[in-house]
Amino acid sequence: MTAVTAPAIREDLRQWQQALRAQFPIVTGHPELAYLDSAATAQKPQAVLDAVQTYLTTSNANAARGTYTWANRTTELVERTRERVARFLGDHQPERSAVHFTSGTTEGLRTIARDWLPEFLRDGDEIVVPEADHQANIGPWREAQRLLAREGVRVRVVPMPYQSGSGDYDHRALAERAGPRTRFVATTHVHHVYGGDMNVQRIRRAVGPDAVICLDAAQSVGHLPVSVAELDVDFVVFSGHKALALPGTGAVWARQERGPAFTPGGWSGTPNTVGIASLEAALDWLDAAGVERVERWTVALAARLTEGLRHLDAYEILGCPLSLAADSTVQRRRGIVTLRHRAIDSGDLGFILFSHGFMVRSDNHCQGDAGEKTGSVRVSLHVYNTVEEIDRLLSVLASLQ
């Protein structure tokens, strides 16, 4: 690596990671490439691929439709995976909550906005919307506001306040903006651009005990431990494909305590049964691997990257500037580091990096209107990424100074 000394990674984690990396065929099959775009979608371990193959060759049928063996197995799979999701999210009272499968985070948030929120809100109520977060956690709430307005129900949107320069929520300012009519708060667990833990517990303290909080957990479930017993939120929504499962599946966990029970509207059609089979296998794999270790590994790699980048003057690193040093006491980047070159366009930088074998995201990252106006390059990590990939990336970036 050029000009910097990267922080050490614990040897026991190295050995653990090497064993897990070997279980990802697409990664080991292309050693010349470094996949650094896991915030967009994660790669799949062999156990997930095997579960999909086994399901499709032994039990493929529709759920809750037939009485023959394959159909019964599929129905059991769907119900078993609902319970598996609740357990994975640390739900100690699953009999009081509900889990509904969706095609992913976007559909899950839309379903809440379309089928639950209009029944919950009254004329004059307020909702908090994080307009510098992902568009999927902005558009549905704005659409719900418009739909209610057509019915004569006026709902005020309160923009989530942010701290200048860091991308973190400004919880003190939120406490000042929130009032007795603040009924619903949309929030994010881990920011998809800045990589920060958005401190959801402080959201609850800021808005009080009665407001409903909906958590976009697309960048946290499967990347770090998520406990609904500790997070006093009412909805957790996530995508399976970011948590090592197949695309086209996700889930909404609903606490069912504040407001009406959450029930998706319309006729319940055929579920994505093969996706659900992959999700069950992915959650089993993550539990066996240890999600807390996955978090430690990706946070350590992100720290190694930011520590190196802060010595390269050609780059601007988005997010909290105090978290760049590896020994920072505010290190909260959960495996996502987003950067800009001061002279090279982000799209061009993405092409340059791919020419060196690095697959990264380079655009505006679907951020809302209150977010970044200029494109950037996002490096997002998972358990299959290595120290050597980070060091090689830093070497290439240094050569572009």
Short mmCIF file of C-alpha atoms in Angstrom, two decimals:
data_model
loop_
_atom_site.label_atom_id
_atom_site.label_comp_id
_atom_site.label_asym_id
_atom_site.label_seq_id
_atom_site.Cartn_x
_atom_site.Cartn_y
_atom_site.Cartn_z
CA MET A 1 0.00 0.00 0.00
CA THR A 2 1.21 3.52 -0.76
CA ALA A 3 2.17 6.10 1.87
CA VAL A 4 0.02 4.83 4.75
CA THR A 5 0.16 2.10 7.35
CA ALA A 6 -3.21 0.39 7.60
CA PRO A 7 -4.54 -0.74 10.98
CA ALA A 8 -4.14 -4.38 11.92
CA ILE A 9 -7.02 -6.86 11.70
CA ARG A 10 -7.31 -9.46 14.43
CA GLU A 11 -5.88 -12.79 13.33
CA ASP A 12 -8.76 -14.85 14.71
CA LEU A 13 -11.17 -12.86 12.55
CA ARG A 14 -8.94 -13.40 9.51
CA GLN A 15 -9.11 -17.18 9.90
CA TRP A 16 -12.86 -17.09 10.48
CA GLN A 17 -13.37 -14.86 7.43
CA GLN A 18 -11.27 -17.05 5.15
CA ALA A 19 -13.45 -20.05 5.96
CA LEU A 20 -16.61 -18.10 5.20
CA ARG A 21 -15.31 -16.48 2.00
CA ALA A 22 -14.63 -19.96 0.61
CA GLN A 23 -18.39 -20.62 0.75
CA PHE A 24 -19.22 -17.99 -1.93
CA PRO A 25 -18.74 -19.61 -5.37
CA ILE A 26 -19.02 -16.39 -7.39
CA VAL A 27 -16.34 -14.75 -5.24
CA THR A 28 -13.86 -17.62 -5.22
CA GLY A 29 -14.54 -18.25 -8.91
CA HIS A 30 -13.33 -14.75 -9.83
CA PRO A 31 -10.24 -14.07 -7.70
CA GLU A 32 -9.16 -11.30 -10.07
CA LEU A 33 -12.25 -9.25 -9.13
CA ALA A 34 -13.20 -7.53 -5.88
CA TYR A 35 -16.94 -7.16 -5.39
CA LEU A 36 -17.43 -3.96 -3.38
CA ASP A 37 -21.13 -3.29 -4.00
CA SER A 38 -22.89 -5.28 -1.28
CA ALA A 39 -25.10 -2.33 -0.31
CA ALA A 40 -26.76 -2.83 -3.72
CA THR A 41 -27.01 -6.62 -3.40
CA ALA A 42 -25.04 -9.24 -1.52
CA GLN A 43 -23.51 -12.39 -2.94
CA LYS A 44 -24.91 -15.81 -1.96
CA PRO A 45 -23.19 -18.58 0.01
CA GLN A 46 -23.37 -22.17 -1.20
CA ALA A 47 -25.84 -23.06 1.56
CA VAL A 48 -28.38 -20.64 0.08
CA LEU A 49 -27.82 -21.95 -3.44
CA ASP A 50 -28.22 -25.52 -2.16
CA ALA A 51 -31.45 -24.64 -0.35
CA VAL A 52 -32.90 -23.18 -3.55
CA GLN A 53 -31.91 -26.24 -5.56
CA THR A 54 -33.31 -28.61 -2.94
CA TYR A 55 -36.62 -26.76 -2.71
CA LEU A 56 -37.10 -26.61 -6.48
CA THR A 57 -36.29 -30.29 -6.94
CA THR A 58 -38.16 -31.75 -3.96
CA SER A 59 -41.05 -29.55 -2.81
CA ASN A 60 -41.88 -26.85 -5.35
CA ALA A 61 -45.59 -26.03 -5.06
CA ASN A 62 -47.91 -23.18 -4.17
CA ALA A 63 -48.48 -22.29 -0.53
CA ALA A 64 -51.85 -22.41 1.26
CA ARG A 65 -53.52 -23.76 -1.88
CA GLY A 66 -53.31 -27.56 -1.92
CA THR A 67 -53.48 -30.51 0.48
CA TYR A 68 -50.85 -32.76 -1.12
CA THR A 69 -47.37 -33.27 0.29
CA TRP A 70 -45.45 -30.71 -1.74
CA ALA A 71 -48.04 -28.01 -1.10
CA ASN A 72 -48.06 -28.79 2.62
CA ARG A 73 -44.27 -28.60 2.75
CA THR A 74 -44.33 -25.23 1.01
CA THR A 75 -46.99 -23.89 3.36
CA GLU A 76 -44.92 -25.07 6.31
CA LEU A 77 -41.84 -23.40 4.79
CA VAL A 78 -43.61 -20.04 4.54
CA GLU A 79 -44.92 -20.16 8.12
CA ARG A 80 -41.63 -21.48 9.47
CA THR A 81 -39.73 -18.65 7.79
CA ARG A 82 -42.09 -16.06 9.29
CA GLU A 83 -41.10 -17.40 12.70
CA ARG A 84 -37.45 -17.48 11.59
CA VAL A 85 -37.54 -13.79 10.64
CA ALA A 86 -39.05 -12.86 14.01
CA ARG A 87 -36.35 -14.85 15.85
CA PHE A 88 -33.58 -13.34 13.74
CA LEU A 89 -34.85 -9.87 14.62
CA GLY A 90 -34.77 -10.69 18.34
CA ASP A 91 -38.54 -10.64 18.78
CA HIS A 92 -39.20 -12.17 22.21
CA GLN A 93 -42.98 -11.90 21.82
CA PRO A 94 -43.71 -13.17 18.30
CA GLU A 95 -47.27 -14.05 19.23
CA ARG A 96 -48.00 -10.32 19.51
CA SER A 97 -46.29 -9.25 16.27
CA ALA A 98 -46.64 -10.12 12.59
CA VAL A 99 -44.30 -10.87 9.68
CA HIS A 100 -45.43 -10.33 6.09
CA PHE A 101 -43.32 -11.19 3.03
CA THR A 102 -42.79 -8.65 0.26
CA SER A 103 -40.58 -8.33 -2.82
CA GLY A 104 -38.14 -6.18 -0.82
CA THR A 105 -37.74 -3.02 1.22
CA THR A 106 -39.32 -0.72 -1.35
CA GLU A 107 -42.52 -2.74 -1.62
CA GLY A 108 -42.63 -3.19 2.15
CA LEU A 109 -42.47 0.55 2.79
CA ARG A 110 -45.05 1.19 0.05
CA THR A 111 -47.37 -1.38 1.59
CA ILE A 112 -47.24 0.34 4.97
CA ALA A 113 -47.80 3.72 3.33
CA ARG A 114 -50.69 2.48 1.19
CA ASP A 115 -52.48 -0.05 3.39
CA TRP A 116 -51.79 1.04 6.98
CA LEU A 117 -50.84 4.71 7.27
CA PRO A 118 -54.06 6.25 5.82
CA GLU A 119 -56.13 4.42 8.41
CA PHE A 120 -53.85 5.60 11.20
CA LEU A 121 -53.60 9.31 10.39
CA ARG A 122 -56.17 12.03 11.06
CA ASP A 123 -56.61 15.55 9.72
CA GLY A 124 -53.87 17.81 11.08
CA ASP A 125 -51.44 15.01 11.93
CA GLU A 126 -47.72 15.23 11.15
CA ILE A 127 -45.29 12.68 9.75
CA VAL A 128 -41.48 12.91 9.77
CA VAL A 129 -39.77 11.98 6.49
CA PRO A 130 -35.94 11.56 6.10
CA GLU A 131 -35.45 13.40 2.83
CA ALA A 132 -31.69 12.79 2.60
CA ASP A 133 -32.11 9.03 2.91
CA HIS A 134 -32.97 6.49 0.20
CA GLN A 135 -35.81 7.43 -2.15
CA ALA A 136 -37.63 4.24 -1.11
CA ASN A 137 -38.02 5.74 2.38
CA ILE A 138 -39.26 9.09 1.07
CA GLY A 139 -41.58 8.59 -1.90
CA PRO A 140 -44.16 6.29 -0.22
CA TRP A 141 -44.85 8.76 2.60
CA ARG A 142 -45.20 11.69 0.20
CA GLU A 143 -47.60 9.61 -1.88
CA ALA A 144 -49.65 8.75 1.22
CA GLN A 145 -49.87 12.47 1.98
CA ARG A 146 -51.20 13.14 -1.53
CA LEU A 147 -53.74 10.30 -1.35
CA LEU A 148 -55.07 11.55 1.98
CA ALA A 149 -55.27 15.12 0.64
CA ARG A 150 -57.65 13.90 -2.08
CA GLU A 151 -59.93 12.69 0.70
CA GLY A 152 -59.75 16.00 2.54
CA VAL A 153 -57.30 14.78 5.19
CA ARG A 154 -54.46 17.25 5.57
CA VAL A 155 -51.18 15.72 6.78
CA ARG A 156 -48.10 17.85 7.32
CA VAL A 157 -44.70 16.44 6.35
CA VAL A 158 -41.90 17.43 8.73
CA PRO A 159 -38.45 16.96 7.13
CA MET A 160 -36.06 14.96 9.32
CA PRO A 161 -33.28 17.36 10.46
CA TYR A 162 -29.66 16.42 9.77
CA GLN A 163 -26.37 17.49 11.28
CA SER A 164 -24.31 19.58 8.90
CA GLY A 165 -21.39 17.73 7.34
CA SER A 166 -21.95 14.30 8.88
CA GLY A 167 -25.24 13.07 7.44
CA ASP A 168 -26.36 12.00 10.94
CA TYR A 169 -29.83 12.85 12.20
CA ASP A 170 -30.01 15.95 14.41
CA HIS A 171 -31.95 14.43 17.31
CA ARG A 172 -32.06 17.64 19.32
CA ALA A 173 -33.58 19.55 16.42
CA LEU A 174 -36.06 16.70 15.89
CA ALA A 175 -37.17 16.95 19.53
CA GLU A 176 -37.85 20.65 18.94
CA ARG A 177 -39.82 20.01 15.75
CA ALA A 178 -41.86 17.08 17.05
CA GLY A 179 -45.13 17.84 18.78
CA PRO A 180 -48.34 16.19 19.96
CA ARG A 181 -49.51 15.78 16.36
CA THR A 182 -46.33 13.94 15.32
CA ARG A 183 -47.86 10.52 14.76
CA PHE A 184 -45.46 8.73 12.42
CA VAL A 185 -41.68 8.81 11.85
CA ALA A 186 -39.88 7.16 8.93
CA THR A 187 -36.25 6.50 9.73
CA THR A 188 -33.22 4.52 8.57
CA HIS A 189 -31.04 2.17 10.58
CA VAL A 190 -27.79 2.40 8.58
CA HIS A 191 -27.45 5.15 5.98
CA HIS A 192 -26.84 3.80 2.49
CA VAL A 193 -24.45 6.65 1.55
CA TYR A 194 -22.77 7.78 4.77
CA GLY A 195 -22.56 4.32 6.34
CA GLY A 196 -23.53 5.62 9.77
CA ASP A 197 -25.69 4.03 12.43
CA MET A 198 -28.50 6.59 12.65
CA ASN A 199 -29.10 6.09 16.40
CA VAL A 200 -32.73 4.99 16.31
CA GLN A 201 -33.01 4.90 20.11
CA ARG A 202 -32.54 8.68 20.13
CA ILE A 203 -35.39 9.04 17.65
CA ARG A 204 -37.73 7.46 20.21
CA ARG A 205 -36.56 9.82 22.93
CA ALA A 206 -37.00 12.80 20.59
CA VAL A 207 -40.56 12.03 19.44
CA GLY A 208 -41.97 10.49 22.61
CA PRO A 209 -43.59 7.15 23.47
CA ASP A 210 -46.69 7.35 21.29
CA ALA A 211 -45.39 8.06 17.77
CA VAL A 212 -45.08 5.13 15.38
CA ILE A 213 -41.53 4.58 14.07
CA CYS A 214 -40.92 2.72 10.80
CA LEU A 215 -37.35 1.49 10.34
CA ASP A 216 -35.75 0.97 6.93
CA ALA A 217 -33.31 -1.81 7.80
CA ALA A 218 -32.13 -2.59 4.26
CA GLN A 219 -28.48 -1.90 5.17
CA SER A 220 -28.53 -3.46 8.63
CA VAL A 221 -30.37 -6.80 8.53
CA GLY A 222 -27.76 -9.39 7.56
CA HIS A 223 -24.91 -6.95 8.24
CA LEU A 224 -25.15 -6.39 12.00
CA PRO A 225 -27.32 -7.59 14.88
CA VAL A 226 -30.83 -6.09 14.79
CA SER A 227 -32.94 -6.51 17.93
CA VAL A 228 -36.52 -5.26 17.99
CA ALA A 229 -36.46 -5.95 21.73
CA GLU A 230 -33.89 -3.15 22.05
CA LEU A 231 -35.14 -0.89 19.24
CA ASP A 232 -38.49 0.53 20.29
CA VAL A 233 -39.80 0.71 16.72
CA ASP A 234 -43.11 -0.41 15.26
CA PHE A 235 -42.05 -1.60 11.80
CA VAL A 236 -38.81 -3.14 10.52
CA VAL A 237 -38.56 -3.53 6.75
CA PHE A 238 -35.71 -5.24 4.90
CA SER A 239 -34.72 -6.92 1.62
CA GLY A 240 -33.65 -10.53 1.43
CA HIS A 241 -31.18 -9.95 -1.41
CA LYS A 242 -29.07 -7.63 0.75
CA ALA A 243 -29.05 -10.31 3.49
CA LEU A 244 -27.56 -13.10 1.30
CA ALA A 245 -30.94 -14.41 0.03
CA LEU A 246 -32.35 -14.21 -3.51
CA PRO A 247 -33.71 -11.01 -5.08
CA GLY A 248 -37.46 -10.50 -4.99
CA THR A 249 -38.05 -11.33 -1.35
CA GLY A 250 -38.14 -9.25 1.80
CA ALA A 251 -40.22 -8.81 4.91
CA VAL A 252 -42.16 -6.37 7.05
CA TRP A 253 -42.06 -7.02 10.78
CA ALA A 254 -44.90 -5.23 12.61
CA ARG A 255 -45.06 -4.82 16.36
CA GLN A 256 -48.87 -4.45 16.36
CA GLU A 257 -49.05 -2.23 19.44
CA ARG A 258 -49.43 1.41 18.34
CA GLY A 259 -52.28 1.98 15.92
CA PRO A 260 -54.33 -0.60 13.99
CA ALA A 261 -53.01 -4.06 13.18
CA PHE A 262 -50.93 -4.16 10.02
CA THR A 263 -52.58 -6.22 7.28
CA PRO A 264 -51.58 -5.77 3.62
CA GLY A 265 -54.60 -4.92 1.51
CA GLY A 266 -55.97 -6.78 -1.46
CA TRP A 267 -55.90 -10.45 -2.33
CA SER A 268 -52.91 -12.41 -1.10
CA GLY A 269 -51.47 -14.00 -4.22
CA THR A 270 -48.76 -16.58 -4.70
CA PRO A 271 -45.77 -15.84 -2.47
CA ASN A 272 -42.21 -15.98 -3.75
CA THR A 273 -41.73 -19.43 -2.29
CA VAL A 274 -38.25 -20.04 -3.68
CA GLY A 275 -37.17 -16.64 -2.39
CA ILE A 276 -38.59 -17.49 1.02
CA ALA A 277 -36.64 -20.78 0.97
CA SER A 278 -33.47 -18.79 0.23
CA LEU A 279 -34.25 -16.34 3.03
CA GLU A 280 -34.62 -19.10 5.61
CA ALA A 281 -31.28 -20.57 4.51
CA ALA A 282 -29.59 -17.15 4.55
CA LEU A 283 -30.74 -16.38 8.08
CA ASP A 284 -29.57 -19.82 9.23
CA TRP A 285 -26.18 -19.21 7.59
CA LEU A 286 -25.83 -15.77 9.18
CA ASP A 287 -26.70 -17.10 12.61
CA ALA A 288 -24.13 -19.87 12.24
CA ALA A 289 -21.49 -17.40 11.02
CA GLY A 290 -22.28 -14.92 13.80
CA VAL A 291 -23.80 -11.61 12.69
CA GLU A 292 -21.89 -9.74 15.39
CA ARG A 293 -18.65 -11.06 13.84
CA VAL A 294 -19.83 -10.01 10.38
CA GLU A 295 -20.30 -6.51 11.77
CA ARG A 296 -16.88 -6.48 13.43
CA TRP A 297 -15.23 -7.59 10.19
CA THR A 298 -16.91 -5.06 7.89
CA VAL A 299 -16.47 -2.19 10.37
CA ALA A 300 -12.77 -3.08 10.63
CA LEU A 301 -12.38 -3.10 6.84
CA ALA A 302 -14.21 0.23 6.56
CA ALA A 303 -11.92 1.70 9.23
CA ARG A 304 -8.89 0.45 7.33
CA LEU A 305 -10.19 2.12 4.17
CA THR A 306 -11.05 5.46 5.79
CA GLU A 307 -7.73 5.51 7.67
CA GLY A 308 -5.93 5.17 4.36
CA LEU A 309 -8.13 7.64 2.50
CA ARG A 310 -7.68 10.42 5.02
CA HIS A 311 -4.00 10.57 4.03
CA LEU A 312 -4.89 11.02 0.34
CA ASP A 313 -5.65 14.69 -0.29
CA ALA A 314 -7.27 14.04 -3.66
CA TYR A 315 -10.33 12.50 -2.01
CA GLU A 316 -13.36 13.79 -0.13
CA ILE A 317 -14.99 11.20 2.15
CA LEU A 318 -18.70 11.69 2.72
CA GLY A 319 -20.19 11.38 6.20
CA CYS A 320 -18.90 12.10 9.67
CA PRO A 321 -15.34 13.51 9.35
CA LEU A 322 -14.52 12.49 12.92
CA SER A 323 -14.86 8.79 12.08
CA LEU A 324 -12.05 8.51 9.55
CA ALA A 325 -9.20 7.42 11.82
CA ALA A 326 -9.09 3.73 12.62
CA ASP A 327 -8.86 4.50 16.34
CA SER A 328 -11.69 7.03 16.29
CA THR A 329 -14.06 6.84 19.25
CA VAL A 330 -16.98 7.69 16.95
CA GLN A 331 -16.29 5.01 14.35
CA ARG A 332 -19.75 4.01 13.21
CA ARG A 333 -19.35 3.26 9.51
CA ARG A 334 -21.04 -0.08 9.04
CA GLY A 335 -19.15 -1.36 6.03
CA ILE A 336 -20.07 1.56 3.72
CA VAL A 337 -17.55 4.22 2.65
CA THR A 338 -18.48 6.80 0.00
CA LEU A 339 -15.92 9.09 -1.58
CA ARG A 340 -15.23 11.59 -4.34
CA HIS A 341 -12.07 12.41 -6.23
CA ARG A 342 -11.56 16.16 -6.35
CA ALA A 343 -10.66 16.12 -10.06
CA ILE A 344 -12.06 12.89 -11.54
CA ASP A 345 -15.79 12.48 -12.17
CA SER A 346 -17.34 9.71 -10.08
CA GLY A 347 -18.55 7.83 -13.16
CA ASP A 348 -15.07 7.94 -14.66
CA LEU A 349 -13.56 6.87 -11.36
CA GLY A 350 -15.91 3.90 -11.28
CA PHE A 351 -14.74 2.82 -14.76
CA ILE A 352 -11.10 3.28 -13.77
CA LEU A 353 -11.56 1.16 -10.66
CA PHE A 354 -13.29 -1.59 -12.63
CA SER A 355 -10.36 -1.63 -15.05
CA HIS A 356 -8.31 -2.59 -11.97
CA GLY A 357 -10.79 -5.28 -10.93
CA PHE A 358 -12.94 -3.35 -8.41
CA MET A 359 -16.73 -3.37 -8.71
CA VAL A 360 -18.16 -0.29 -6.97
CA ARG A 361 -21.26 1.89 -7.22
CA SER A 362 -20.74 5.30 -8.85
CA ASP A 363 -23.74 7.65 -9.09
CA ASN A 364 -26.12 9.49 -6.73
CA HIS A 365 -27.13 6.24 -4.93
CA CYS A 366 -30.91 6.94 -5.09
CA GLN A 367 -30.58 9.59 -2.38
CA GLY A 368 -33.44 12.03 -1.73
CA ASP A 369 -33.58 15.67 -2.77
CA ALA A 370 -32.08 16.85 0.54
CA GLY A 371 -29.03 14.66 0.02
CA GLU A 372 -25.87 14.95 -2.06
CA LYS A 373 -26.20 16.78 -5.37
CA THR A 374 -22.95 15.45 -6.86
CA GLY A 375 -22.23 11.84 -7.73
CA SER A 376 -19.80 9.76 -5.71
CA VAL A 377 -18.23 6.32 -5.51
CA ARG A 378 -19.55 3.96 -2.84
CA VAL A 379 -17.54 1.06 -1.49
CA SER A 380 -19.76 -1.36 0.43
CA LEU A 381 -18.43 -4.46 2.14
CA HIS A 382 -19.54 -7.84 3.37
CA VAL A 383 -18.00 -10.86 5.01
CA TYR A 384 -16.43 -12.15 1.76
CA ASN A 385 -14.27 -9.03 1.34
CA THR A 386 -10.64 -9.14 2.45
CA VAL A 387 -7.92 -6.96 3.90
CA GLU A 388 -5.91 -7.51 0.73
CA GLU A 389 -8.73 -6.09 -1.40
CA ILE A 390 -8.85 -2.94 0.73
CA ASP A 391 -5.09 -2.49 0.61
CA ARG A 392 -5.06 -3.00 -3.17
CA LEU A 393 -7.90 -0.51 -3.57
CA LEU A 394 -6.00 2.08 -1.52
CA SER A 395 -2.93 1.53 -3.66
CA VAL A 396 -4.90 2.19 -6.86
CA LEU A 397 -6.60 5.25 -5.37
CA ALA A 398 -3.21 6.60 -4.24
CA SER A 399 -1.88 6.24 -7.77
CA LEU A 400 -4.63 8.62 -8.93
CA GLN A 401 -3.58 11.42 -6.57
#
